[in-house]
């Protein structure tokens, strides 16, 4: 089975990492707009530092980002030149409902995304839309503590319904929450959740998870009612966890770690809380507040496809030695001695992509969609402006090779491949510009210097050939 003719080659982005214009045309503040650059970034993302007053001298990367808001036509033209069939983007909730609770949506926000979709469609590029990519109106964070409160479910449903109605016929592929399992690791970045003194943190996170899951299933139902052509995906921060060795303790720990990620997708795809989570809740003394009908909603409205990001595999050991952990990754992992690492310490494992695809396909038996993959690296333009990013081409080539094998040799159903940050944008974890993923270079540095001009890297021409040959010409 070769890659299908209509395979969705493209690239992926998120509103807060590329749009900028953070208060323009009526947009409200988002949780991501109060996450500063610099040393407070991590504690704020983790929900431990709750100073949200925008006074950090290190600045706030989302405020300008790469100014896609004003430059989207030029950027989409470059993506079209590469031959993109799909473009993954997200909608900033606070552009549509600036404080989350208005009676009417903000027309200027709706028009902006409509213009972007029309521009994509003009070139035959399919929009693939994340409804919530690390993006909650800050007003809801401050009023309700974000997803820890049940109120969020109805507010999210209202927001998503507005999108389904307005963009009917223009957008078919949707994802509800980006990397939904991020809630457990960086709760403020992932879902606007922060902690107060005396909180039972795990209880707060699981309750927020329940709200996210009910909201996701409810909007899946509504999306199908509004347009039966709508395809709704969940989105997992993917990458299998391997056992460090064949010691049974290591194998068991790897299983536990994998389940931490699969929990959300098990519910979104199979429609039920898995027993291993019910048992954990029991052990921790956590009783989830649920409403009548929640379990039916989860059961009756599973997702249509499984989207995931893949940057690396992870490793777990039953006898952990903290000093052996890899650097730089949100997900704690023991260092894998068989793999090389990126400049940010993320380990590089192309075969792990094939293994992860097979694992997910076996587990859910639904089409997959790789909606993020890529290498964050420093690019240094030569004097004449060219950027020879062979390291990025090498990373992507090996991953695409394994992806194609998973489809052609293993029979995994795959809708598409949209590598992350197809145009350089702000890093989610570090807020840096210098951690670049793009085929398109953006002239801006971490201090905000640069004219934001765009240029084509060597990988731009490589990816164009890959798309034109439907994954056959990789060299
Ligand atoms: C994922 C997020 C993206 C993204 C990517 C790369 O976790 O969904 O928003 O940025 O990782 O991570 P980073 O930007 O930290 O290099």
Tab-separated table of N, CA, C and O in Angstrom, residues 202-307:
chain	number	residue	atom	x	y	z
A	202	UNK	N	-2.625	16.552	42.153
A	202	UNK	CA	-3.065	15.496	41.241
A	202	UNK	C	-4.590	15.538	41.079
A	202	UNK	O	-5.126	15.336	39.985
A	203	UNK	N	-5.261	15.817	42.183
A	203	UNK	CA	-6.722	15.935	42.134
A	203	UNK	C	-7.129	17.058	41.161
A	203	UNK	O	-8.011	16.888	40.320
A	204	UNK	N	-6.449	18.202	41.283
A	204	UNK	CA	-6.762	19.347	40.408
A	204	UNK	C	-6.541	18.952	38.947
A	204	UNK	O	-7.365	19.223	38.072
A	205	UNK	N	-5.430	18.270	38.698
A	205	UNK	CA	-5.112	17.921	37.305
A	205	UNK	C	-6.113	16.913	36.741
A	205	UNK	O	-6.568	17.047	35.604
A	206	UNK	N	-6.460	15.913	37.522
A	206	UNK	CA	-7.420	14.922	37.012
A	206	UNK	C	-8.806	15.534	36.830
A	206	UNK	O	-9.524	15.182	35.896
A	207	UNK	N	-9.174	16.454	37.726
A	207	UNK	CA	-10.484	17.089	37.550
A	207	UNK	C	-10.476	17.934	36.267
A	207	UNK	O	-11.429	17.906	35.481
A	208	UNK	N	-9.374	18.661	36.066
A	208	UNK	CA	-9.249	19.453	34.829
A	208	UNK	C	-9.285	18.518	33.616
A	208	UNK	O	-9.925	18.819	32.601
A	209	UNK	N	-8.626	17.373	33.743
A	209	UNK	CA	-8.610	16.412	32.638
A	209	UNK	C	-10.028	15.966	32.312
A	209	UNK	O	-10.421	15.882	31.142
A	210	UNK	N	-10.805	15.703	33.350
A	210	UNK	CA	-12.186	15.274	33.105
A	210	UNK	C	-12.957	16.361	32.342
A	210	UNK	O	-13.681	16.066	31.388
A	211	UNK	N	-12.771	17.597	32.744
A	211	UNK	CA	-13.467	18.687	32.040
A	211	UNK	C	-13.023	18.777	30.580
A	211	UNK	O	-13.848	18.955	29.675
A	212	UNK	N	-11.731	18.635	30.361
A	212	UNK	CA	-11.223	18.681	28.974
A	212	UNK	C	-11.837	17.548	28.148
A	212	UNK	O	-12.242	17.740	26.998
A	213	UNK	N	-11.897	16.368	28.755
A	213	UNK	CA	-12.384	15.197	28.012
A	213	UNK	C	-13.879	15.323	27.697
A	213	UNK	O	-14.305	15.000	26.579
A	214	UNK	N	-14.644	15.824	28.659
A	214	UNK	CA	-16.083	16.007	28.402
A	214	UNK	C	-16.280	17.087	27.341
A	214	UNK	O	-17.109	16.948	26.422
A	215	UNK	N	-15.500	18.158	27.444
A	215	UNK	CA	-15.611	19.230	26.446
A	215	UNK	C	-15.258	18.696	25.056
A	215	UNK	O	-15.943	18.973	24.064
A	216	UNK	N	-14.216	17.889	24.994
A	216	UNK	CA	-13.765	17.353	23.708
A	216	UNK	C	-14.845	16.460	23.084
A	216	UNK	O	-15.169	16.575	21.888
A	217	UNK	N	-15.436	15.584	23.890
A	217	UNK	CA	-16.471	14.680	23.358
A	217	UNK	C	-17.725	15.463	22.966
A	217	UNK	O	-18.358	15.168	21.936
A	218	UNK	N	-18.065	16.481	23.742
A	218	UNK	CA	-19.263	17.264	23.426
A	218	UNK	C	-19.089	18.003	22.098
A	218	UNK	O	-20.001	18.032	21.265
A	219	UNK	N	-17.934	18.584	21.890
A	219	UNK	CA	-17.765	19.309	20.619
A	219	UNK	C	-17.613	18.329	19.443
A	219	UNK	O	-17.959	18.665	18.311
A	220	UNK	N	-17.152	17.134	19.718
A	220	UNK	CA	-17.098	16.121	18.651
A	220	UNK	C	-18.534	15.823	18.177
A	220	UNK	O	-18.815	15.774	16.970
A	221	UNK	N	-19.417	15.672	19.140
A	221	UNK	CA	-20.833	15.442	18.828
A	221	UNK	C	-21.389	16.606	17.988
A	221	UNK	O	-21.990	16.397	16.924
A	222	UNK	N	-21.153	17.815	18.470
A	222	UNK	CA	-21.724	18.991	17.791
A	222	UNK	C	-21.126	19.150	16.392
A	222	UNK	O	-21.843	19.456	15.423
A	223	UNK	N	-19.846	18.916	16.269
A	223	UNK	CA	-19.192	19.055	14.954
A	223	UNK	C	-19.844	18.113	13.941
A	223	UNK	O	-20.098	18.493	12.796
A	224	UNK	N	-20.119	16.887	14.373
A	224	UNK	CA	-20.740	15.915	13.466
A	224	UNK	C	-22.175	16.314	13.122
A	224	UNK	O	-22.622	16.089	12.005
A	225	UNK	N	-22.871	16.907	14.094
A	225	UNK	CA	-24.248	17.338	13.822
A	225	UNK	C	-24.273	18.498	12.827
A	225	UNK	O	-25.114	18.558	11.943
A	226	UNK	N	-23.334	19.426	13.006
A	226	UNK	CA	-23.335	20.611	12.135
A	226	UNK	C	-22.922	20.242	10.714
A	226	UNK	O	-23.464	20.753	9.740
A	227	UNK	N	-21.944	19.365	10.602
A	227	UNK	CA	-21.507	18.939	9.268
A	227	UNK	C	-20.946	17.515	9.368
A	227	UNK	O	-19.866	17.312	9.924
A	228	UNK	N	-21.670	16.542	8.829
A	228	UNK	CA	-21.206	15.147	8.925
A	228	UNK	C	-19.838	14.926	8.265
A	228	UNK	O	-19.187	13.910	8.513
A	229	UNK	N	-19.404	15.884	7.445
A	229	UNK	CA	-18.067	15.749	6.849
A	229	UNK	C	-16.943	16.096	7.811
A	229	UNK	O	-15.778	15.818	7.538
A	230	UNK	N	-17.280	16.738	8.910
A	230	UNK	CA	-16.229	17.118	9.860
A	230	UNK	C	-15.504	15.886	10.393
A	230	UNK	O	-16.138	14.889	10.752
A	231	UNK	N	-14.186	15.992	10.470
A	231	UNK	CA	-13.347	14.939	11.043
A	231	UNK	C	-12.677	15.510	12.280
A	231	UNK	O	-11.955	16.517	12.186
A	232	UNK	N	-12.923	14.881	13.416
A	232	UNK	CA	-12.402	15.429	14.669
A	232	UNK	C	-11.318	14.509	15.226
A	232	UNK	O	-11.532	13.305	15.369
A	233	UNK	N	-10.193	15.116	15.556
A	233	UNK	CA	-9.095	14.332	16.104
A	233	UNK	C	-8.775	14.713	17.535
A	233	UNK	O	-9.040	15.834	17.973
A	234	UNK	N	-8.199	13.743	18.254
A	234	UNK	CA	-7.541	14.075	19.519
A	234	UNK	C	-6.094	14.393	19.160
A	234	UNK	O	-5.689	14.244	18.011
A	235	UNK	N	-5.300	14.818	20.118
A	235	UNK	CA	-3.911	15.131	19.794
A	235	UNK	C	-3.030	14.814	21.003
A	235	UNK	O	-3.178	15.403	22.061
A	236	UNK	N	-2.131	13.889	20.760
A	236	UNK	CA	-1.271	13.342	21.813
A	236	UNK	C	0.169	13.831	21.632
A	236	UNK	O	0.675	13.813	20.508
A	237	UNK	N	0.795	14.255	22.732
A	237	UNK	CA	2.245	14.454	22.689
A	237	UNK	C	2.840	13.057	22.683
A	237	UNK	O	2.954	12.413	23.718
A	238	UNK	N	3.171	12.580	21.507
A	238	UNK	CA	3.499	11.167	21.331
A	238	UNK	C	4.988	10.871	21.480
A	238	UNK	O	5.803	11.750	21.757
A	239	UNK	N	5.312	9.632	21.244
A	239	UNK	CA	6.682	9.155	21.414
A	239	UNK	C	6.665	8.091	22.483
A	239	UNK	O	6.420	8.374	23.655
A	240	UNK	N	6.881	6.845	22.034
A	240	UNK	CA	6.807	5.727	22.984
A	240	UNK	C	7.879	5.799	24.043
A	240	UNK	O	8.967	6.287	23.794
A	241	UNK	N	7.560	5.266	25.182
A	241	UNK	CA	8.570	5.093	26.226
A	241	UNK	C	9.089	3.661	26.158
A	241	UNK	O	8.320	2.704	26.232
A	242	UNK	N	10.410	3.537	25.997
A	242	UNK	CA	11.043	2.215	25.984
A	242	UNK	C	11.493	1.841	27.392
A	242	UNK	O	11.868	2.715	28.171
A	243	UNK	N	11.557	0.529	27.664
A	243	UNK	CA	12.242	0.120	28.896
A	243	UNK	C	13.751	0.308	28.731
A	243	UNK	O	14.286	0.074	27.638
A	244	UNK	N	14.401	0.749	29.791
A	244	UNK	CA	15.845	0.969	29.706
A	244	UNK	C	16.593	-0.326	29.403
A	244	UNK	O	17.595	-0.343	28.720
A	245	UNK	N	16.061	-1.423	29.927
A	245	UNK	CA	16.671	-2.734	29.643
A	245	UNK	C	15.545	-3.758	29.650
A	245	UNK	O	14.382	-3.415	29.860
A	246	UNK	N	15.896	-5.030	29.488
A	246	UNK	CA	14.852	-6.046	29.555
A	246	UNK	C	14.585	-6.502	30.990
A	246	UNK	O	13.846	-7.460	31.226
A	247	UNK	N	15.150	-5.796	31.974
A	247	UNK	CA	14.799	-6.103	33.375
A	247	UNK	C	13.296	-5.882	33.539
A	247	UNK	O	12.777	-4.851	33.122
A	248	UNK	N	12.606	-6.841	34.131
A	248	UNK	CA	11.152	-6.698	34.254
A	248	UNK	C	10.731	-5.390	34.920
A	248	UNK	O	9.707	-4.820	34.561
A	249	UNK	N	11.525	-4.876	35.849
A	249	UNK	CA	11.173	-3.599	36.504
A	249	UNK	C	11.170	-2.454	35.482
A	249	UNK	O	10.358	-1.538	35.563
A	250	UNK	N	12.102	-2.517	34.547
A	250	UNK	CA	12.178	-1.461	33.529
A	250	UNK	C	10.996	-1.566	32.563
A	250	UNK	O	10.413	-0.558	32.163
A	251	UNK	N	10.689	-2.805	32.196
A	251	UNK	CA	9.577	-3.018	31.259
A	251	UNK	C	8.270	-2.526	31.890
A	251	UNK	O	7.464	-1.837	31.270
A	252	UNK	N	8.120	-2.856	33.146
A	252	UNK	CA	6.899	-2.440	33.856
A	252	UNK	C	6.826	-0.906	33.943
A	252	UNK	O	5.778	-0.307	33.705
A	253	UNK	N	7.961	-0.258	34.263
A	253	UNK	CA	7.938	1.201	34.385
A	253	UNK	C	7.623	1.855	33.037
A	253	UNK	O	6.901	2.857	32.967
A	254	UNK	N	8.129	1.263	31.970
A	254	UNK	CA	7.827	1.805	30.636
A	254	UNK	C	6.324	1.727	30.373
A	254	UNK	O	5.711	2.654	29.821
A	255	UNK	N	5.717	0.631	30.803
A	255	UNK	CA	4.266	0.490	30.614
A	255	UNK	C	3.511	1.575	31.382
A	255	UNK	O	2.585	2.206	30.866
A	256	UNK	N	3.948	1.812	32.614
A	256	UNK	CA	3.292	2.838	33.443
A	256	UNK	C	3.415	4.205	32.764
A	256	UNK	O	2.447	4.972	32.667
A	257	UNK	N	4.594	4.509	32.275
A	257	UNK	CA	4.826	5.815	31.633
A	257	UNK	C	4.010	5.951	30.350
A	257	UNK	O	3.457	7.007	30.057
A	258	UNK	N	3.951	4.883	29.570
A	258	UNK	CA	3.149	4.950	28.340
A	258	UNK	C	1.687	5.213	28.666
A	258	UNK	O	1.024	6.006	28.000
A	259	UNK	N	1.219	4.576	29.703
A	259	UNK	CA	-0.193	4.765	30.059
A	259	UNK	C	-0.493	6.187	30.507
A	259	UNK	O	-1.610	6.671	30.310
A	260	UNK	N	0.494	6.856	31.110
A	260	UNK	CA	0.261	8.254	31.505
A	260	UNK	C	-0.131	9.073	30.289
A	260	UNK	O	-0.949	9.989	30.361
A	261	UNK	N	0.469	8.766	29.151
A	261	UNK	CA	0.119	9.490	27.922
A	261	UNK	C	-1.162	8.952	27.316
A	261	UNK	O	-2.014	9.722	26.859
A	262	UNK	N	-1.292	7.639	27.277
A	262	UNK	CA	-2.432	7.037	26.569
A	262	UNK	C	-3.767	7.279	27.269
A	262	UNK	O	-4.810	7.175	26.647
A	263	UNK	N	-3.713	7.580	28.560
A	263	UNK	CA	-4.952	7.773	29.318
A	263	UNK	C	-5.942	8.661	28.561
A	263	UNK	O	-7.093	8.295	28.317
A	264	UNK	N	-5.476	9.847	28.152
A	264	UNK	CA	-6.392	10.789	27.505
A	264	UNK	C	-6.941	10.224	26.204
A	264	UNK	O	-8.113	10.354	25.890
A	265	UNK	N	-6.061	9.598	25.455
A	265	UNK	CA	-6.461	9.122	24.132
A	265	UNK	C	-7.347	7.889	24.287
A	265	UNK	O	-8.278	7.677	23.502
A	266	UNK	N	-7.073	7.093	25.307
A	266	UNK	CA	-7.956	5.951	25.574
A	266	UNK	C	-9.389	6.446	25.766
A	266	UNK	O	-10.336	5.865	25.235
A	267	UNK	N	-9.547	7.531	26.525
A	267	UNK	CA	-10.897	8.050	26.754
A	267	UNK	C	-11.451	8.657	25.468
A	267	UNK	O	-12.599	8.394	25.076
A	268	UNK	N	-10.650	9.455	24.783
A	268	UNK	CA	-11.164	10.149	23.586
A	268	UNK	C	-11.454	9.195	22.433
A	268	UNK	O	-12.328	9.445	21.623
A	269	UNK	N	-10.712	8.105	22.381
A	269	UNK	CA	-10.901	7.198	21.249
A	269	UNK	C	-11.792	6.002	21.574
A	269	UNK	O	-12.602	5.572	20.763
A	270	UNK	N	-11.638	5.470	22.806
A	270	UNK	CA	-12.432	4.284	23.165
A	270	UNK	C	-13.675	4.652	23.953
A	270	UNK	O	-14.558	3.819	24.148
A	271	UNK	N	-13.701	5.875	24.487
A	271	UNK	CA	-14.909	6.372	25.136
A	271	UNK	C	-15.083	5.984	26.588
A	271	UNK	O	-16.157	6.165	27.147
A	272	UNK	N	-14.034	5.444	27.199
A	272	UNK	CA	-14.181	5.034	28.597
A	272	UNK	C	-12.926	5.317	29.396
A	272	UNK	O	-11.814	5.218	28.865
A	273	UNK	N	-13.114	5.612	30.664
A	273	UNK	CA	-11.958	5.679	31.559
A	273	UNK	C	-11.362	4.288	31.673
A	273	UNK	O	-12.068	3.334	32.017
A	274	UNK	N	-10.067	4.141	31.391
A	274	UNK	CA	-9.471	2.803	31.535
A	274	UNK	C	-9.354	2.405	33.005
A	274	UNK	O	-9.232	3.269	33.880
A	275	UNK	N	-9.395	1.108	33.258
A	275	UNK	CA	-9.323	0.620	34.639
A	275	UNK	C	-8.055	1.069	35.351
A	275	UNK	O	-8.080	1.349	36.542
A	276	UNK	N	-6.922	1.143	34.616
A	276	UNK	CA	-5.680	1.516	35.318
A	276	UNK	C	-5.785	2.924	35.888
A	276	UNK	O	-5.173	3.234	36.898
A	277	UNK	N	-6.578	3.808	35.261
A	277	UNK	CA	-6.752	5.160	35.821
A	277	UNK	C	-7.749	5.129	36.980
A	277	UNK	O	-7.532	5.771	38.012
A	278	UNK	N	-8.813	4.360	36.810
A	278	UNK	CA	-9.771	4.264	37.926
A	278	UNK	C	-9.060	3.803	39.196
A	278	UNK	O	-9.309	4.289	40.292
A	279	UNK	N	-8.167	2.836	39.025
A	279	UNK	CA	-7.433	2.310	40.179
A	279	UNK	C	-6.496	3.368	40.757
A	279	UNK	O	-6.335	3.490	41.971
A	280	UNK	N	-5.864	4.114	39.879
A	280	UNK	CA	-4.952	5.150	40.384
A	280	UNK	C	-5.733	6.204	41.173
A	280	UNK	O	-5.309	6.648	42.245
A	281	UNK	N	-6.881	6.590	40.651
A	281	UNK	CA	-7.705	7.582	41.355
A	281	UNK	C	-8.078	7.057	42.738
A	281	UNK	O	-7.989	7.778	43.733
A	282	UNK	N	-8.453	5.797	42.781
A	282	UNK	CA	-8.809	5.168	44.057
A	282	UNK	C	-7.649	5.235	45.056
A	282	UNK	O	-7.810	5.669	46.187
A	283	UNK	N	-6.465	4.821	44.547
A	283	UNK	CA	-5.273	4.813	45.414
A	283	UNK	C	-4.947	6.197	45.957
A	283	UNK	O	-4.515	6.364	47.075
A	284	UNK	N	-5.141	7.199	45.088
A	284	UNK	CA	-4.790	8.570	45.484
A	284	UNK	C	-5.911	9.242	46.260
A	284	UNK	O	-5.788	10.411	46.632
A	285	UNK	N	-7.016	8.543	46.439
A	285	UNK	CA	-8.138	9.130	47.164
A	285	UNK	C	-8.813	10.246	46.387
A	285	UNK	O	-9.358	11.188	46.961
A	286	UNK	N	-8.768	10.164	45.062
A	286	UNK	CA	-9.351	11.226	44.235
A	286	UNK	C	-10.740	10.800	43.778
A	286	UNK	O	-10.908	9.724	43.189
A	287	UNK	N	-11.715	11.643	44.070
A	287	UNK	CA	-13.061	11.386	43.556
A	287	UNK	C	-13.368	12.491	42.565
A	287	UNK	O	-13.338	13.677	42.909
A	288	UNK	N	-13.618	12.127	41.319
A	288	UNK	CA	-13.884	13.149	40.298
A	288	UNK	C	-15.326	13.623	40.383
A	288	UNK	O	-16.246	12.807	40.485
A	289	UNK	N	-15.497	14.939	40.339
A	289	UNK	CA	-16.856	15.475	40.254
A	289	UNK	C	-17.330	15.294	38.814
A	289	UNK	O	-16.672	15.729	37.875
A	290	UNK	N	-18.459	14.590	38.663
A	290	UNK	CA	-19.002	14.370	37.309
A	290	UNK	C	-20.461	14.753	37.300
A	290	UNK	O	-21.130	14.686	38.339
A	291	UNK	N	-20.962	15.106	36.136
A	291	UNK	CA	-22.397	15.373	36.006
A	291	UNK	C	-23.064	14.169	35.355
A	291	UNK	O	-22.418	13.435	34.597
A	292	UNK	N	-24.345	14.032	35.597
A	292	UNK	CA	-25.100	12.985	34.895
A	292	UNK	C	-24.884	13.166	33.400
A	292	UNK	O	-24.945	14.277	32.906
A	293	UNK	N	-24.679	12.087	32.737
A	293	UNK	CA	-24.544	12.188	31.280
A	293	UNK	C	-23.104	12.298	30.808
A	293	UNK	O	-22.809	12.069	29.638
A	294	UNK	N	-22.171	12.629	31.711
A	294	UNK	CA	-20.766	12.763	31.280
A	294	UNK	C	-20.253	11.473	30.650
A	294	UNK	O	-19.626	11.477	29.584
A	295	UNK	N	-20.506	10.353	31.338
A	295	UNK	CA	-19.926	9.096	30.850
A	295	UNK	C	-20.550	8.681	29.521
A	295	UNK	O	-19.878	8.111	28.660
A	296	UNK	N	-21.833	9.027	29.330
A	296	UNK	CA	-22.498	8.707	28.046
A	296	UNK	C	-21.901	9.545	26.911
A	296	UNK	O	-21.682	9.053	25.811
A	297	UNK	N	-21.669	10.811	27.218
A	297	UNK	CA	-21.068	11.691	26.190
A	297	UNK	C	-19.706	11.126	25.759
A	297	UNK	O	-19.393	11.019	24.568
A	298	UNK	N	-18.923	10.734	26.758
A	298	UNK	CA	-17.590	10.186	26.427
A	298	UNK	C	-17.743	8.925	25.579
A	298	UNK	O	-17.028	8.720	24.589
A	299	UNK	N	-18.683	8.091	25.971
A	299	UNK	CA	-18.861	6.797	25.308
A	299	UNK	C	-19.363	6.965	23.867
A	299	UNK	O	-18.914	6.270	22.956
A	300	UNK	N	-20.295	7.886	23.697
A	300	UNK	CA	-20.988	7.960	22.402
A	300	UNK	C	-20.301	8.840	21.357
A	300	UNK	O	-20.722	8.852	20.204
A	301	UNK	N	-19.285	9.597	21.773
A	301	UNK	CA	-18.702	10.536	20.805
A	301	UNK	C	-17.178	10.480	20.761
A	301	UNK	O	-16.489	11.446	21.058
A	302	UNK	N	-16.658	9.340	20.363
A	302	UNK	CA	-15.202	9.215	20.228
A	302	UNK	C	-14.691	9.996	19.008
A	302	UNK	O	-15.477	10.370	18.133
A	303	UNK	N	-13.409	10.207	18.980
A	303	UNK	CA	-12.808	10.960	17.863
A	303	UNK	C	-12.735	10.102	16.598
A	303	UNK	O	-12.830	8.874	16.648
A	304	UNK	N	-12.528	10.798	15.481
A	304	UNK	CA	-12.450	10.113	14.182
A	304	UNK	C	-11.025	9.679	13.847
A	304	UNK	O	-10.820	8.734	13.102
A	305	UNK	N	-10.060	10.444	14.322
A	305	UNK	CA	-8.663	10.092	13.990
A	305	UNK	C	-7.750	10.464	15.162
A	305	UNK	O	-8.144	11.217	16.057
A	306	UNK	N	-6.558	9.886	15.130
A	306	UNK	CA	-5.601	10.075	16.226
A	306	UNK	C	-4.436	10.916	15.700
A	306	UNK	O	-3.620	10.429	14.906
A	307	UNK	N	-4.392	12.166	16.124
A	307	UNK	CA	-3.262	13.010	15.735
A	307	UNK	C	-2.231	12.973	16.847
A	307	UNK	O	-2.572	12.809	18.024
